[in-house]
Structures are given as C-alpha cells and as structure tokens.
PDB file of C-alpha atoms in Angstrom:
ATOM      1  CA  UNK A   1       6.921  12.994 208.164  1.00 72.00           C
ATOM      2  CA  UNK A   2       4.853  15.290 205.763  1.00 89.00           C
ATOM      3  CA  UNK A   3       4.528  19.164 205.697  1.00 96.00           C
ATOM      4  CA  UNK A   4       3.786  21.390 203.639  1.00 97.00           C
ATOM      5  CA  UNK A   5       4.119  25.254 204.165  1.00 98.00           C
ATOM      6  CA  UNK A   6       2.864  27.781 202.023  1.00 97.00           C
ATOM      7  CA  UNK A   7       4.274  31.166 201.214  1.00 97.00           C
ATOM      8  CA  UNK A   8       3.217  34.779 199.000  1.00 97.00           C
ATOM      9  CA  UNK A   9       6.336  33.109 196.938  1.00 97.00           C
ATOM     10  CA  UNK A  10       6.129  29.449 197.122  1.00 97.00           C
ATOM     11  CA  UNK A  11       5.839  26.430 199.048  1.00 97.00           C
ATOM     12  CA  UNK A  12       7.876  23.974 201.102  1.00 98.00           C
ATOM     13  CA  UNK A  13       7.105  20.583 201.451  1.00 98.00           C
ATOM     14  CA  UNK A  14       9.010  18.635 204.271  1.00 98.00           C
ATOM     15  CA  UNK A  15      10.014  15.185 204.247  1.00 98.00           C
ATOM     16  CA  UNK A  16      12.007  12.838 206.239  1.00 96.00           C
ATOM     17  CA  UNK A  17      15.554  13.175 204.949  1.00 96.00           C
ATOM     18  CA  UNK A  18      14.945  16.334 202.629  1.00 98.00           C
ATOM     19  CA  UNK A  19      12.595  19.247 201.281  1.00 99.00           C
ATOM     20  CA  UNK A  20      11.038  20.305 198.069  1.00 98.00           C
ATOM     21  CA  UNK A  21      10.519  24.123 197.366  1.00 98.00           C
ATOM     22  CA  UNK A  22       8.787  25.013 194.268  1.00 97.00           C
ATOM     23  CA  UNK A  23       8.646  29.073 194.080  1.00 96.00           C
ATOM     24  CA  UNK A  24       5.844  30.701 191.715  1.00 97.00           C
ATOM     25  CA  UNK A  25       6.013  32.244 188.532  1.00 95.00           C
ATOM     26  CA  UNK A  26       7.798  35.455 188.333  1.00 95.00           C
ATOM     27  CA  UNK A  27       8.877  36.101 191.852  1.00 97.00           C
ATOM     28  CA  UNK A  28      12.329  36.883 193.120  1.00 96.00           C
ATOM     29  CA  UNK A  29      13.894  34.433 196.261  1.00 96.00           C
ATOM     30  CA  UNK A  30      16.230  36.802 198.190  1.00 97.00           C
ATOM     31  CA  UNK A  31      17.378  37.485 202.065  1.00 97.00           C
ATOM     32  CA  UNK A  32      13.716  37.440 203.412  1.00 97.00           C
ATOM     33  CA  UNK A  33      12.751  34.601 201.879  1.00 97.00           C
ATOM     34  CA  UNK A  34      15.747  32.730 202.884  1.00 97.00           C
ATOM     35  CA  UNK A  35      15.493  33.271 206.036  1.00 97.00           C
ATOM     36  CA  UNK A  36      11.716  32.294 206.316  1.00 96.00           C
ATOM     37  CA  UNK A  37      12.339  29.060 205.062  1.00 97.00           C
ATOM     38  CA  UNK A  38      15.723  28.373 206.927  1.00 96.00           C
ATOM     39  CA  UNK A  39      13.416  28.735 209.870  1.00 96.00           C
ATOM     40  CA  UNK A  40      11.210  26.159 208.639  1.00 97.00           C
ATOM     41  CA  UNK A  41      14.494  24.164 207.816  1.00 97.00           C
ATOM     42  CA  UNK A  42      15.366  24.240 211.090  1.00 96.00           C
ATOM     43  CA  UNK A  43      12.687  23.569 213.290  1.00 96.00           C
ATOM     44  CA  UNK A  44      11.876  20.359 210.696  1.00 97.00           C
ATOM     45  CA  UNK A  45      15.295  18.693 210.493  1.00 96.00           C
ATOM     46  CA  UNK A  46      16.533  19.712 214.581  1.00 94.00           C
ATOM     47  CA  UNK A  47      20.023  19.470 213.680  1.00 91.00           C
ATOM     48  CA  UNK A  48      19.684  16.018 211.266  1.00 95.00           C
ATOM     49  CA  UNK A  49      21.467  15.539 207.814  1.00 96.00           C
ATOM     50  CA  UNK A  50      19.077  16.699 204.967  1.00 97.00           C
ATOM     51  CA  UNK A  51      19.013  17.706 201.671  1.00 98.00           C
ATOM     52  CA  UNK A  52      17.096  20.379 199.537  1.00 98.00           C
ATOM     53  CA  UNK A  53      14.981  20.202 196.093  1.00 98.00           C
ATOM     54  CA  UNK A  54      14.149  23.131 194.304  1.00 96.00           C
ATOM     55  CA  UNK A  55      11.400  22.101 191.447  1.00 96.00           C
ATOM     56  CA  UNK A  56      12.055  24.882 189.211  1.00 92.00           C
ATOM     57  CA  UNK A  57       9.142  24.326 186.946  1.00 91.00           C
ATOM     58  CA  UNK A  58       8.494  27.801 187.033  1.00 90.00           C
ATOM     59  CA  UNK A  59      10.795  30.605 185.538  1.00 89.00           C
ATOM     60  CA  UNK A  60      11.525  33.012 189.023  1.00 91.00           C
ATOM     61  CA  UNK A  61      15.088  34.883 190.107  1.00 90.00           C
ATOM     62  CA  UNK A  62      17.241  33.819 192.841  1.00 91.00           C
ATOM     63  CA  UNK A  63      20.236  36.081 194.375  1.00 94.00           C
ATOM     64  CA  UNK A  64      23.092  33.543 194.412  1.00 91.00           C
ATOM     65  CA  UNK A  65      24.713  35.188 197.500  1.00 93.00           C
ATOM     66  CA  UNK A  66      21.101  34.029 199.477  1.00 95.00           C
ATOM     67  CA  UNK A  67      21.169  30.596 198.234  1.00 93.00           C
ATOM     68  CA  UNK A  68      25.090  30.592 199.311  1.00 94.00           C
ATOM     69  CA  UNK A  69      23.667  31.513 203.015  1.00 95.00           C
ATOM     70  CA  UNK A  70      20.983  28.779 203.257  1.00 95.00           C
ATOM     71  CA  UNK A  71      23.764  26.332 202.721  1.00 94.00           C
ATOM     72  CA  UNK A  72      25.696  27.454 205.162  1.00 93.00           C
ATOM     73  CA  UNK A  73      23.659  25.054 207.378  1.00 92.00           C
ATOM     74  CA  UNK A  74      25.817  21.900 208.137  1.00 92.00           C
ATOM     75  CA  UNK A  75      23.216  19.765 208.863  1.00 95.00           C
ATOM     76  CA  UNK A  76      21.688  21.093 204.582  1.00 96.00           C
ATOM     77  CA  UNK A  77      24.526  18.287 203.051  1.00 96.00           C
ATOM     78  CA  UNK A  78      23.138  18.595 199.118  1.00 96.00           C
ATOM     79  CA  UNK A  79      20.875  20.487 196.866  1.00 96.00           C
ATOM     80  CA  UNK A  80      19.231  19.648 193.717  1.00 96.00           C
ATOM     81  CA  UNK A  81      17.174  21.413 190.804  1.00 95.00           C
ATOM     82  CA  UNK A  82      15.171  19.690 189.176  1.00 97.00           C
ATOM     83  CA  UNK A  83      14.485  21.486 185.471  1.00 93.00           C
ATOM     84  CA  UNK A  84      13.802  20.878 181.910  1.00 88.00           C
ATOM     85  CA  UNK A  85      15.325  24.337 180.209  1.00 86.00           C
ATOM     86  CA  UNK A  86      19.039  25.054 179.439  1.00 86.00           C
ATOM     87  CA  UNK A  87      18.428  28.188 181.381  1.00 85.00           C
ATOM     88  CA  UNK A  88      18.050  25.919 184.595  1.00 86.00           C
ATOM     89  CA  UNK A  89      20.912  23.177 184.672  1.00 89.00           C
ATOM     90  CA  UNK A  90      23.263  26.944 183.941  1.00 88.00           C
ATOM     91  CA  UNK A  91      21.782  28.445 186.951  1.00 86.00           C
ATOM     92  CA  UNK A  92      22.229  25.090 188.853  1.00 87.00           C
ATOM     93  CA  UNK A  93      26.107  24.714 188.056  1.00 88.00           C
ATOM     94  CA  UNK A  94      26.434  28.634 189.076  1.00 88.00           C
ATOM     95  CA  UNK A  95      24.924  28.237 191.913  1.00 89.00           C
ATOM     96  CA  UNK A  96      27.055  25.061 192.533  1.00 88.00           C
ATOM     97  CA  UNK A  97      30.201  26.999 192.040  1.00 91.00           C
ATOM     98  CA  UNK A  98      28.968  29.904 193.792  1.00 91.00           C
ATOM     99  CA  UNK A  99      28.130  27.037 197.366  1.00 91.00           C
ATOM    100  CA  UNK A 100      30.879  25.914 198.287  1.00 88.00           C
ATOM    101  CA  UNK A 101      30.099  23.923 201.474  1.00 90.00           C
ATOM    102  CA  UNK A 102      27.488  21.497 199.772  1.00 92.00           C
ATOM    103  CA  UNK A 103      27.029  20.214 196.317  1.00 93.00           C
ATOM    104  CA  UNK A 104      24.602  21.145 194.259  1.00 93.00           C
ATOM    105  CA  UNK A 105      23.291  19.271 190.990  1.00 93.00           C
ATOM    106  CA  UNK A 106      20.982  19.125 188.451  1.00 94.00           C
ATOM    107  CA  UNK A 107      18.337  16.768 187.088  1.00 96.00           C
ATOM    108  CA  UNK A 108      15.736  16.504 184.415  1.00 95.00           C
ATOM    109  CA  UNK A 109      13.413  14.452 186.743  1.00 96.00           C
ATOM    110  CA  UNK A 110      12.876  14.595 190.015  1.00 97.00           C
ATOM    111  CA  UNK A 111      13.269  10.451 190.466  1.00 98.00           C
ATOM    112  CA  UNK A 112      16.806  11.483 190.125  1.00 97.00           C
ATOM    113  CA  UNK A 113      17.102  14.184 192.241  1.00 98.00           C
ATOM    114  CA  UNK A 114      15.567  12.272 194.795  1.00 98.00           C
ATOM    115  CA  UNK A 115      17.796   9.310 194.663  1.00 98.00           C
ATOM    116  CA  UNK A 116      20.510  11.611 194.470  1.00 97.00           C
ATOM    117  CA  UNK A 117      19.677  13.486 197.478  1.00 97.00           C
ATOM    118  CA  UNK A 118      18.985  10.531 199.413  1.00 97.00           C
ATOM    119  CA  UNK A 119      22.546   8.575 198.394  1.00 96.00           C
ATOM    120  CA  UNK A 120      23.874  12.773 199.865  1.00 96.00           C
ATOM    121  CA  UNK A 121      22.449  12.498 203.090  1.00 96.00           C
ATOM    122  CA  UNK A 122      23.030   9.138 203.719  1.00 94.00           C
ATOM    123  CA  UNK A 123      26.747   9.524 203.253  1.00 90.00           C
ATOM    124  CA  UNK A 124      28.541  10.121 206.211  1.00 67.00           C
ATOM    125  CA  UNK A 125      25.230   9.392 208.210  1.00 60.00           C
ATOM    126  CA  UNK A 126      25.802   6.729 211.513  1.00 48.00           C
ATOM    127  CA  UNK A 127      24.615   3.913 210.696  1.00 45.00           C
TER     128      UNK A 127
END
C-alpha cells in the first residue's frame, strides 16, 4: 500500500506499517491540521499498529500540545523525525517528553527511522 495526500501545508505519504509527513517551509502544524491528517491516519491504518515519520527537512512550527493529541491514537505505537540541525533532534526529545503514550526519536537518516519504526510496530504485534 502507497498513498500519498497532499495538503496547503504538506503531504502524507501512507505505507503499510507507517506514514511519512513532510510539512513545507514556514508553515505552522496546529489543531486543524492535526485533525486532517488523523483522519487520513485513520481511515489508512483501520485500527492496525503503525508508526509516524515526520521528514523535517524543512524549518516549520509545531504546537506540542497537537502533536501530544495525534498520539493519543493507540493503534500510532512510535514516531520519528528525521533531521540534520541541532534545532531538530531538541524539538524531537521535547516533543518526546511532552507524548507520553508513544515514543518518539530522532534520526539523521531516514534508513534509521525506518528500521526503527518498523522494529516499534512490530513489537507487541501477533504474530
């Protein structure tokens, strides 16, 4: 499975086991935005384990108390951010602490945030 969805702020790609959201340059992810692409979550994943990627090679704002809410989605197990600046891996271990019903981590390269989000949703998974 392969979809992508585009947005004024972004776009979603949807995969088997997780997603990919890389937001443009400059824009600010809030309530409304969360709650257009928890839509989208939901319809994908129907309930199934998955895991989220944000590619944050663009510099945009995110309120902290939205990203909290889009976790609260059992069946969204891990998130990762994927960035190259300092400024990224401190906004990914705030927003880690801030989530506290999934982890959240941060990688240079998405490779690893892949694998890392795949090993996430696997665990716990029936086999």
């Amino acid at each position: 499975m392969s979809q992508e969805y585009l947005f004024p702020y972004g776009h979603l790609e949807i995969l088997d086991t997780y997603a990919i959201i890389t937001c443009n340059e400059g824009v600010h992810i809030d309530f409304n935005e969360i709650q257009d692409i928890e839509a989208i979550l939901q319809s994908a994943y129907h309930g199934q384990r998955f895991g989220l990627i944000a590619n944050r090679v663009n510099q945009y704002s995110v309120n902290p108390l939205a990203i909290k809410k889009l976790f609260s989605d059992e069946c969204l197990v891990a998130g990762a951010i994927v960035g190259s600046a300092l400024r990224t891996k401190l906004n990914a271990d705030l927003e880690n602490k801030i989530v506290d019903s999934a982890p959240i981590g941060y990688y240079p390269s998405m490779s690893f945030a892949i694998k890392w989000i795949s090993d996430k949703v696997r665990e716990g998974s029936i086999a």
